[in-house]
mmCIF file of C-alpha atoms and ligand atoms in Angstrom:
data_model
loop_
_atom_site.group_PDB
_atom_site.id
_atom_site.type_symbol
_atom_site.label_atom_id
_atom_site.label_comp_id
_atom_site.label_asym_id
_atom_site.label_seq_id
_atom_site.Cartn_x
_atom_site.Cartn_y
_atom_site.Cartn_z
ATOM 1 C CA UNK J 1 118.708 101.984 10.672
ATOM 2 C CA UNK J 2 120.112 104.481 8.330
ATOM 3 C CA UNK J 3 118.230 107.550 7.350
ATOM 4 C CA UNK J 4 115.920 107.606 4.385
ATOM 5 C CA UNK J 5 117.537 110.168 1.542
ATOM 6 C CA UNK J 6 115.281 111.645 -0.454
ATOM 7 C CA UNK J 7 117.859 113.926 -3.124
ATOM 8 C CA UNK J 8 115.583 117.057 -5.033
ATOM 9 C CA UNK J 9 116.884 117.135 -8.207
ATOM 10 C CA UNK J 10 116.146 120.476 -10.167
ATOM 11 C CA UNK J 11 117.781 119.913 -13.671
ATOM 12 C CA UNK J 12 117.801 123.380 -15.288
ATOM 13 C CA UNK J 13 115.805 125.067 -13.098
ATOM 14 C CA UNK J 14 114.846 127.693 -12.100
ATOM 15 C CA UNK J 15 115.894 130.858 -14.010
ATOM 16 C CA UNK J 16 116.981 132.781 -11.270
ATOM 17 C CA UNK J 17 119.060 133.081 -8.004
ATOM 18 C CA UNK J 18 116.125 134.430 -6.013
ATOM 19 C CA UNK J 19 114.046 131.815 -7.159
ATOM 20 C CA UNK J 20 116.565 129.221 -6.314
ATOM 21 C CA UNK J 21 116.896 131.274 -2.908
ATOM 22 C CA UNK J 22 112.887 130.726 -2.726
ATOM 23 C CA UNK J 23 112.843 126.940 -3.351
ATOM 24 C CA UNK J 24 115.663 126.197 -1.001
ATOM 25 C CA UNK J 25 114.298 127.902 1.992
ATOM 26 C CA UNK J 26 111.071 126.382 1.345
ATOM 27 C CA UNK J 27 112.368 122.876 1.146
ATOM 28 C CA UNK J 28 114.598 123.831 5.130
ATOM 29 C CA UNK J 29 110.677 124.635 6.357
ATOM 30 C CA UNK J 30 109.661 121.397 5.074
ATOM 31 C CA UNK J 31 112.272 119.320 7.138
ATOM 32 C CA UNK J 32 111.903 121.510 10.227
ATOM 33 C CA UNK J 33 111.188 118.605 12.842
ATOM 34 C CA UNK J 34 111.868 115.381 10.407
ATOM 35 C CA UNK J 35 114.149 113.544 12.094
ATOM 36 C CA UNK J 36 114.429 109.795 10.095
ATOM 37 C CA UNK J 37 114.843 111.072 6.475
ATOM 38 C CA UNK J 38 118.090 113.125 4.948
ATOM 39 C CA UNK J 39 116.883 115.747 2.665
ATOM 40 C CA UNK J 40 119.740 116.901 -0.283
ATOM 41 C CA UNK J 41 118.704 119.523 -2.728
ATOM 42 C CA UNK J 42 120.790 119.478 -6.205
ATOM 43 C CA UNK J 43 120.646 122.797 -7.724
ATOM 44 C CA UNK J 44 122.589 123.809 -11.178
ATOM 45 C CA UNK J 45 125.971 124.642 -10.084
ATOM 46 C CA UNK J 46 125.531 128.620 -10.491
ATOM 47 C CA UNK J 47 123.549 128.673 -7.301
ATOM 48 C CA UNK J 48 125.123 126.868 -4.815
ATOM 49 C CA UNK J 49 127.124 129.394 -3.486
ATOM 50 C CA UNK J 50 124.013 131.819 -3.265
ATOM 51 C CA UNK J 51 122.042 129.207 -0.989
ATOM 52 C CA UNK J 52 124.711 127.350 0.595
ATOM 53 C CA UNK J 53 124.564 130.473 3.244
ATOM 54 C CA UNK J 54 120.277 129.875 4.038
ATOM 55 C CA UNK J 55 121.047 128.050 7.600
ATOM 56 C CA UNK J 56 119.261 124.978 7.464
ATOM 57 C CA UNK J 57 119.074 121.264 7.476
ATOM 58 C CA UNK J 58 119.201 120.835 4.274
ATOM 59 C CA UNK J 59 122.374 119.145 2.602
ATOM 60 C CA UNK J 60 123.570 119.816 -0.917
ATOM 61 C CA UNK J 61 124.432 118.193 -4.041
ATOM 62 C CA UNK J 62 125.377 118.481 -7.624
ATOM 63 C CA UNK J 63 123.916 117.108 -10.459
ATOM 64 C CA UNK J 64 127.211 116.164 -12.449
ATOM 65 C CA UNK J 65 131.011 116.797 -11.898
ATOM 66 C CA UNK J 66 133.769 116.573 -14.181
ATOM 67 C CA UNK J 67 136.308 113.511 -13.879
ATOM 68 C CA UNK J 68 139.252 114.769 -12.880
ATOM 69 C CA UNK J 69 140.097 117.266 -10.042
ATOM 70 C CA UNK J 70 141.686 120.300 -11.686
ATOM 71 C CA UNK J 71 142.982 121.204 -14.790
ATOM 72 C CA UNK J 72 142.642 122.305 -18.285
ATOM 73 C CA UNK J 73 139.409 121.670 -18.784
ATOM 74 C CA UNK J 74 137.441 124.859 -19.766
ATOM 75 C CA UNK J 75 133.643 124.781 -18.851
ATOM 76 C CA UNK J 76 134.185 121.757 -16.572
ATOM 77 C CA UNK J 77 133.365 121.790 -12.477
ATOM 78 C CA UNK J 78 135.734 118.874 -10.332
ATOM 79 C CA UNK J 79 134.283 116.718 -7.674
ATOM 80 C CA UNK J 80 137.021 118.833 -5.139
ATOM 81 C CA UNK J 81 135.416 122.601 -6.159
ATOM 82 C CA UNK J 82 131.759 120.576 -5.468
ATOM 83 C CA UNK J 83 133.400 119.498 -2.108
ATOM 84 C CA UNK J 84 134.626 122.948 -1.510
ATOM 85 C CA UNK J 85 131.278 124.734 -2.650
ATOM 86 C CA UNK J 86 129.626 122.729 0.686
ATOM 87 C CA UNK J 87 128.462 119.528 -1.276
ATOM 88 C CA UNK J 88 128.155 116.082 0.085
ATOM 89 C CA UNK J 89 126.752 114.235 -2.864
ATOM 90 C CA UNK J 90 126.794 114.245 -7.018
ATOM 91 C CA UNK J 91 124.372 112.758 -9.555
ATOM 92 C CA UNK J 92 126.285 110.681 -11.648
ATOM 93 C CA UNK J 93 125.663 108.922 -15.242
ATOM 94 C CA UNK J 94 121.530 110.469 -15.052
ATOM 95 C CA UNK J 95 119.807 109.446 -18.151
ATOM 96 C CA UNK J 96 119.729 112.784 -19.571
ATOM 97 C CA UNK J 97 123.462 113.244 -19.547
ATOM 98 C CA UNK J 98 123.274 110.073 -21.302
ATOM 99 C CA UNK J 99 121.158 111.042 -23.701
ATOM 100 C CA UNK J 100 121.813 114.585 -24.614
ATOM 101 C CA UNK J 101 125.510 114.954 -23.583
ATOM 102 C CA UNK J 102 126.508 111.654 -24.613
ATOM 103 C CA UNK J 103 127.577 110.046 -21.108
ATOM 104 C CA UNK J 104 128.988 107.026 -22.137
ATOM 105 C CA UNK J 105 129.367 104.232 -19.431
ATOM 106 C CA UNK J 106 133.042 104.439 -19.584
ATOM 107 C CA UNK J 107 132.624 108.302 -18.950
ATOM 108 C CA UNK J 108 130.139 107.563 -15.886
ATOM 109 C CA UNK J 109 133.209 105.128 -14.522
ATOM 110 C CA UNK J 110 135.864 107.689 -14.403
ATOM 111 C CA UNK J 111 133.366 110.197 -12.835
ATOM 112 C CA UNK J 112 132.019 107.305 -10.038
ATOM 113 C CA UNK J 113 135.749 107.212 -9.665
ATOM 114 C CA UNK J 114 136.749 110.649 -9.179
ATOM 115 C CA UNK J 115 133.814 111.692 -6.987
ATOM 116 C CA UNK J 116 135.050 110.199 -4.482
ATOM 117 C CA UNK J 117 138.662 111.234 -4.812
ATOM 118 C CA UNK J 118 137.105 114.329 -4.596
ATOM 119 C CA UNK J 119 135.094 113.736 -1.028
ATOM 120 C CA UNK J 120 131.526 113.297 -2.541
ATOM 121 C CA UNK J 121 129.299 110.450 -2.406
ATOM 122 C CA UNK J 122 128.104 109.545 -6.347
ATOM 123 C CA UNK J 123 124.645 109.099 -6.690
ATOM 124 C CA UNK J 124 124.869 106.147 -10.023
ATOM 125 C CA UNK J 125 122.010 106.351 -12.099
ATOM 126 C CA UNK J 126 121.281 103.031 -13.841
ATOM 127 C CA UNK J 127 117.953 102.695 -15.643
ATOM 128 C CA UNK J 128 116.619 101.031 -18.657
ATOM 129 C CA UNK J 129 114.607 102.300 -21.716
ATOM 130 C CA UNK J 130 110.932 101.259 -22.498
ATOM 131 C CA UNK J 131 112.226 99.179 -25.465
ATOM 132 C CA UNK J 132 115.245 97.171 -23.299
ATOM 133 C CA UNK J 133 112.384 96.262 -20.484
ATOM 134 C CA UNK J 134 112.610 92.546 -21.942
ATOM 135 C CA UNK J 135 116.315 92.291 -21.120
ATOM 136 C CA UNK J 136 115.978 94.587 -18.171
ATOM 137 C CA UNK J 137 118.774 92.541 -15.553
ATOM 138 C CA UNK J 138 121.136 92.353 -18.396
ATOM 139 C CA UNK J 139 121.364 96.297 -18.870
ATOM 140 C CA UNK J 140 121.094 96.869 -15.737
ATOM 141 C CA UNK J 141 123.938 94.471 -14.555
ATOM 142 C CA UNK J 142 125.773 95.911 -17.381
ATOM 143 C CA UNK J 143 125.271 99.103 -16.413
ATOM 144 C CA UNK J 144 126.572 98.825 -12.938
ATOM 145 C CA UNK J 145 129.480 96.637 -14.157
ATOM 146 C CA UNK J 146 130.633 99.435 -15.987
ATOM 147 C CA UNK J 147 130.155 102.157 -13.617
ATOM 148 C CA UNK J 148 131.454 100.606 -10.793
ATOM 149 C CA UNK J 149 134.807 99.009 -12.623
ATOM 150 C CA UNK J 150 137.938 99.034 -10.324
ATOM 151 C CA UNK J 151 136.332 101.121 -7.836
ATOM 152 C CA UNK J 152 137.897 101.234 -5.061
ATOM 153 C CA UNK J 153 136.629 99.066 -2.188
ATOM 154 C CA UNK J 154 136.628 101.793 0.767
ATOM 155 C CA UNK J 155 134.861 104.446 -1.961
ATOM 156 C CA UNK J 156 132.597 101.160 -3.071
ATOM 157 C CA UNK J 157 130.761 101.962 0.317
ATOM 158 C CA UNK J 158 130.320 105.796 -0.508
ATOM 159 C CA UNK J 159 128.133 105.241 -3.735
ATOM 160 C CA UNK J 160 124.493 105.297 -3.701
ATOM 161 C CA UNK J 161 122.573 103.201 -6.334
ATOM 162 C CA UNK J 162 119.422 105.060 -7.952
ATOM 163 C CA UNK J 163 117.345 103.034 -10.360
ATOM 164 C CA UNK J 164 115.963 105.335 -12.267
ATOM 165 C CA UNK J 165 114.065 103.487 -14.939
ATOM 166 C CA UNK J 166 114.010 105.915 -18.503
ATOM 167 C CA UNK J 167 110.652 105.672 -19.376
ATOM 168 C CA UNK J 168 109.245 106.970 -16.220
ATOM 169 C CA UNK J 169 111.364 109.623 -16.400
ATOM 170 C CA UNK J 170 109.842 113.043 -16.592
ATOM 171 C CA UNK J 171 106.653 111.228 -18.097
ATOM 172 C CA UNK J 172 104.243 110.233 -15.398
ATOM 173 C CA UNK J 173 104.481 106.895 -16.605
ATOM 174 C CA UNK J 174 104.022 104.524 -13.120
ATOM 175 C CA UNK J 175 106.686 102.061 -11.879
ATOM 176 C CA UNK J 176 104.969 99.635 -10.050
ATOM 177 C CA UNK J 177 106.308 99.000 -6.195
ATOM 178 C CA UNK J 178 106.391 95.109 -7.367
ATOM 179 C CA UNK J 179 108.427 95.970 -10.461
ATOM 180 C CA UNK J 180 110.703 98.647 -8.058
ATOM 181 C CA UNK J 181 110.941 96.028 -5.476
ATOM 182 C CA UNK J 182 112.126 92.983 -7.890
ATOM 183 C CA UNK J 183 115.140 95.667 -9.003
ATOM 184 C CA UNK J 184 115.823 95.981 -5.888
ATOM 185 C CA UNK J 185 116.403 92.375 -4.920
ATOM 186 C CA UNK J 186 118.030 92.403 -8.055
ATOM 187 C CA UNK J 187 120.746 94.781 -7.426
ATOM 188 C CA UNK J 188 121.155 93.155 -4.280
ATOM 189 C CA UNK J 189 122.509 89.817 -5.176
ATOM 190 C CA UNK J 190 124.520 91.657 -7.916
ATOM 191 C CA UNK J 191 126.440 93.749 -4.859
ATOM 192 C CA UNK J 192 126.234 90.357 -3.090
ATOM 193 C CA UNK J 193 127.602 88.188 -5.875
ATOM 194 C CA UNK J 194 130.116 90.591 -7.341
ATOM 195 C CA UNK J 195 131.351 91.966 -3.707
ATOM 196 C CA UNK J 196 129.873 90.990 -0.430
ATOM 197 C CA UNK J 197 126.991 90.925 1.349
ATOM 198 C CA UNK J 198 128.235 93.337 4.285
ATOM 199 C CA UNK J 199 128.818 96.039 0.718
ATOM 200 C CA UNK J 200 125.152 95.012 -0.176
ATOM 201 C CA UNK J 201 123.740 95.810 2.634
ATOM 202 C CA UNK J 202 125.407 98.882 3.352
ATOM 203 C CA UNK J 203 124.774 100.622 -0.069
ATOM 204 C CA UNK J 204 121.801 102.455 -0.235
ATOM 205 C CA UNK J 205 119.514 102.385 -3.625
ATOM 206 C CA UNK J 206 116.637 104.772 -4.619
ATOM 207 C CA UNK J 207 114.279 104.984 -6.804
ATOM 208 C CA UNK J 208 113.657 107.813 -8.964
ATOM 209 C CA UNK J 209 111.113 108.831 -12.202
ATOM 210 C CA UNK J 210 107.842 110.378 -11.837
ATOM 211 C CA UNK J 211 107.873 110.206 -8.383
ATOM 212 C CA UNK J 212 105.176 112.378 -6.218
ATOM 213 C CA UNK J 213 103.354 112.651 -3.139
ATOM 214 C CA UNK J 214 100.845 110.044 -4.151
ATOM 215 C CA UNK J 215 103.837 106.775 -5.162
ATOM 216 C CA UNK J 216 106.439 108.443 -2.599
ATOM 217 C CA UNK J 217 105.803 106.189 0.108
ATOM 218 C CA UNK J 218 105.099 103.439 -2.056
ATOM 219 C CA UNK J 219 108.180 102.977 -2.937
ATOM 220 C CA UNK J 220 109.557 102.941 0.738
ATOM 221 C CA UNK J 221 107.610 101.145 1.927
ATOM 222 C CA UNK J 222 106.461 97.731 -0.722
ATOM 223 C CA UNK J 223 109.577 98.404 -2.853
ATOM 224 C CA UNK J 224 112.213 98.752 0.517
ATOM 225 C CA UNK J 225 113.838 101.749 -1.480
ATOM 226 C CA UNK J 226 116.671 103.237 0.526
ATOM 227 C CA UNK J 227 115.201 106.233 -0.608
ATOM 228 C CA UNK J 228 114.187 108.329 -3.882
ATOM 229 C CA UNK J 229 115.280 110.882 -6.766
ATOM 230 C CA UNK J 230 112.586 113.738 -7.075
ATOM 231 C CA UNK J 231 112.966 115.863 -10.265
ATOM 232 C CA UNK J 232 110.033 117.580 -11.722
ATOM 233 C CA UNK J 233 107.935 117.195 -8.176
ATOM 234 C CA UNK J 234 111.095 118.803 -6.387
ATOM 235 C CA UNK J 235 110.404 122.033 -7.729
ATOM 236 C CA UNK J 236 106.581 122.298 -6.415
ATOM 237 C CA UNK J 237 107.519 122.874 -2.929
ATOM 238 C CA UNK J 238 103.831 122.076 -1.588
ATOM 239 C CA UNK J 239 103.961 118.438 -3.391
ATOM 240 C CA UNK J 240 107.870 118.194 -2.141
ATOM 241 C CA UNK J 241 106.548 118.767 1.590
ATOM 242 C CA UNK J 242 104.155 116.228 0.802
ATOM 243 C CA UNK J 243 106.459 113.766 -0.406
ATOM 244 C CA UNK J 244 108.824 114.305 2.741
ATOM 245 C CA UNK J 245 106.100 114.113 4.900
ATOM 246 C CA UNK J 246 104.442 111.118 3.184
ATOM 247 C CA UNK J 247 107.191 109.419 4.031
ATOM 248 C CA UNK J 248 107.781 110.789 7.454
ATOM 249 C CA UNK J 249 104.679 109.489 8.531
ATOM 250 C CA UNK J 250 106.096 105.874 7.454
ATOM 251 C CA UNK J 251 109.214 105.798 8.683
ATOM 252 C CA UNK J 252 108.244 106.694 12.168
HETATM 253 P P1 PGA T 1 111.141 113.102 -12.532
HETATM 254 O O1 PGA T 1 112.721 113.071 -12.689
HETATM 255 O O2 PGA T 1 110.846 112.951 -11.069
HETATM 256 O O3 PGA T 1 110.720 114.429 -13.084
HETATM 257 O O4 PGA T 1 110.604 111.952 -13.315
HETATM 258 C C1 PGA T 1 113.488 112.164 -11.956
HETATM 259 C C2 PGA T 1 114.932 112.339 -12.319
HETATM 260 O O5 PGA T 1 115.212 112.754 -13.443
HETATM 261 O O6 PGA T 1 115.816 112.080 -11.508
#
């Protein structure tokens, strides 16, 4: 069975490199002796180079990338300087790049696409808002048609599938395990119907949005998430250990 990935996503945080330093090194002690679950830490770009160096278990990630490889593209980072910088995986199309930078799901294609081009494994974000939750397989399914149009069949089996859904985002708002689960299923027999079932069953899909060390295993374990997507918990490194461990103590 494959590993369970739990991915530590920071967002704009923290303010400093020795912080950042701080965090990381704390998160390596955490996975000293886990053995079943794949810890990634996505840190704002700025400090990956600083703790790339800390030794340790502990793989990276970033937490967007820019769709094309190189370029003149001022201000913009390419999936092939992430795979460069020591990265293995990107966040892709997260709600808040929808939100505040305008991520459209034509924009989230190209950069699905181009990850990995650029040797990274997306991490696609789908997730509905509180008022959509009566048409929730539509957007969803819409969602993923657009972010996963004309994707190449060999990078097809690279992505990873977070449902993330937007009002438990950042809110504390609970998703249940039975509501997790059903999405699960869900994006299942879309992979299923829409490619195969070998492609369904080898793509992984987390869950992410107000998770801590009280749902963690929760979701593992009555939803059957591949994994989860830790923001605002990731950067309390006692309740991240407790997460990892949580589910430790599961998967064993
Ligand atoms: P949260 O964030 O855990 O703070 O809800 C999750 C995410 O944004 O990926």
């Amino acid at each position: 069975m494959s590993k369970i990935l739990v991915i530590a996503n920071w967002k704009c945080n923290p303010k400093s490199l020795i912080e950042a330093k701080r965090l990381f090194e704390a998160v390596g002690k955490n996975i000293e002796n886990i053995k079943d679950i794949e810890v990634v830490v996505c840190p704002p770009f700025v400090y990956l180079s600083g703790i790339r160096k800390q030794a340790s278990g502990v793989r990276l990630g970033a937490q967007n990338c820019f769709s094309e490889q190189k370029g003149a593209y001022t201000g913009e980072v390419s999936p092939a300087m992430l795979k460069n910088m020591g990265c293995e995986y990107v966040i892709v199309g997260h709600s808040e790049r929808r939100q505040h930078f305008g991520e459209t799901d034509e924009i989230v294609n190209l950069k699905t696409k181009a990850a990995p081009e650029g040797g990274l494994k997306p991490i696609v974000c789908i997730g509905e808002k509180m008022e959509e939750r009566d048409q929730l397989k539509n957007i969803l399914e819409g969602q993923l048609i657009k972010a996963l149009k004309d994707l190449e069949t060999r990078h097809l089996r690279k992505i990873i599938i977070a449902y993330e859904p937007v009002w438990a985002i950042g809110t504390g708002n609970f998703c249940s395990p039975e509501d997790a689960f059903s999405v699960n299923l869900m994006i299942r027999k879309f992979l299923t119907i829409n490619y195969s079932k070998n492609i369904s069953e080898e793509i992984k899909i987390l869950y992410g949005g107000s998770v801590d060390s009280k749902n963690a295993a929760l979701y593992i374990r009555e939803a059957k998430m591949g994994g989860l997507l830790v923001g605002g918990a990731s950067l309390n490194t006692s309740e991240f250990g407790k997460i990892i461990s949580s589910i430790a103590a599961i998967s064993n």
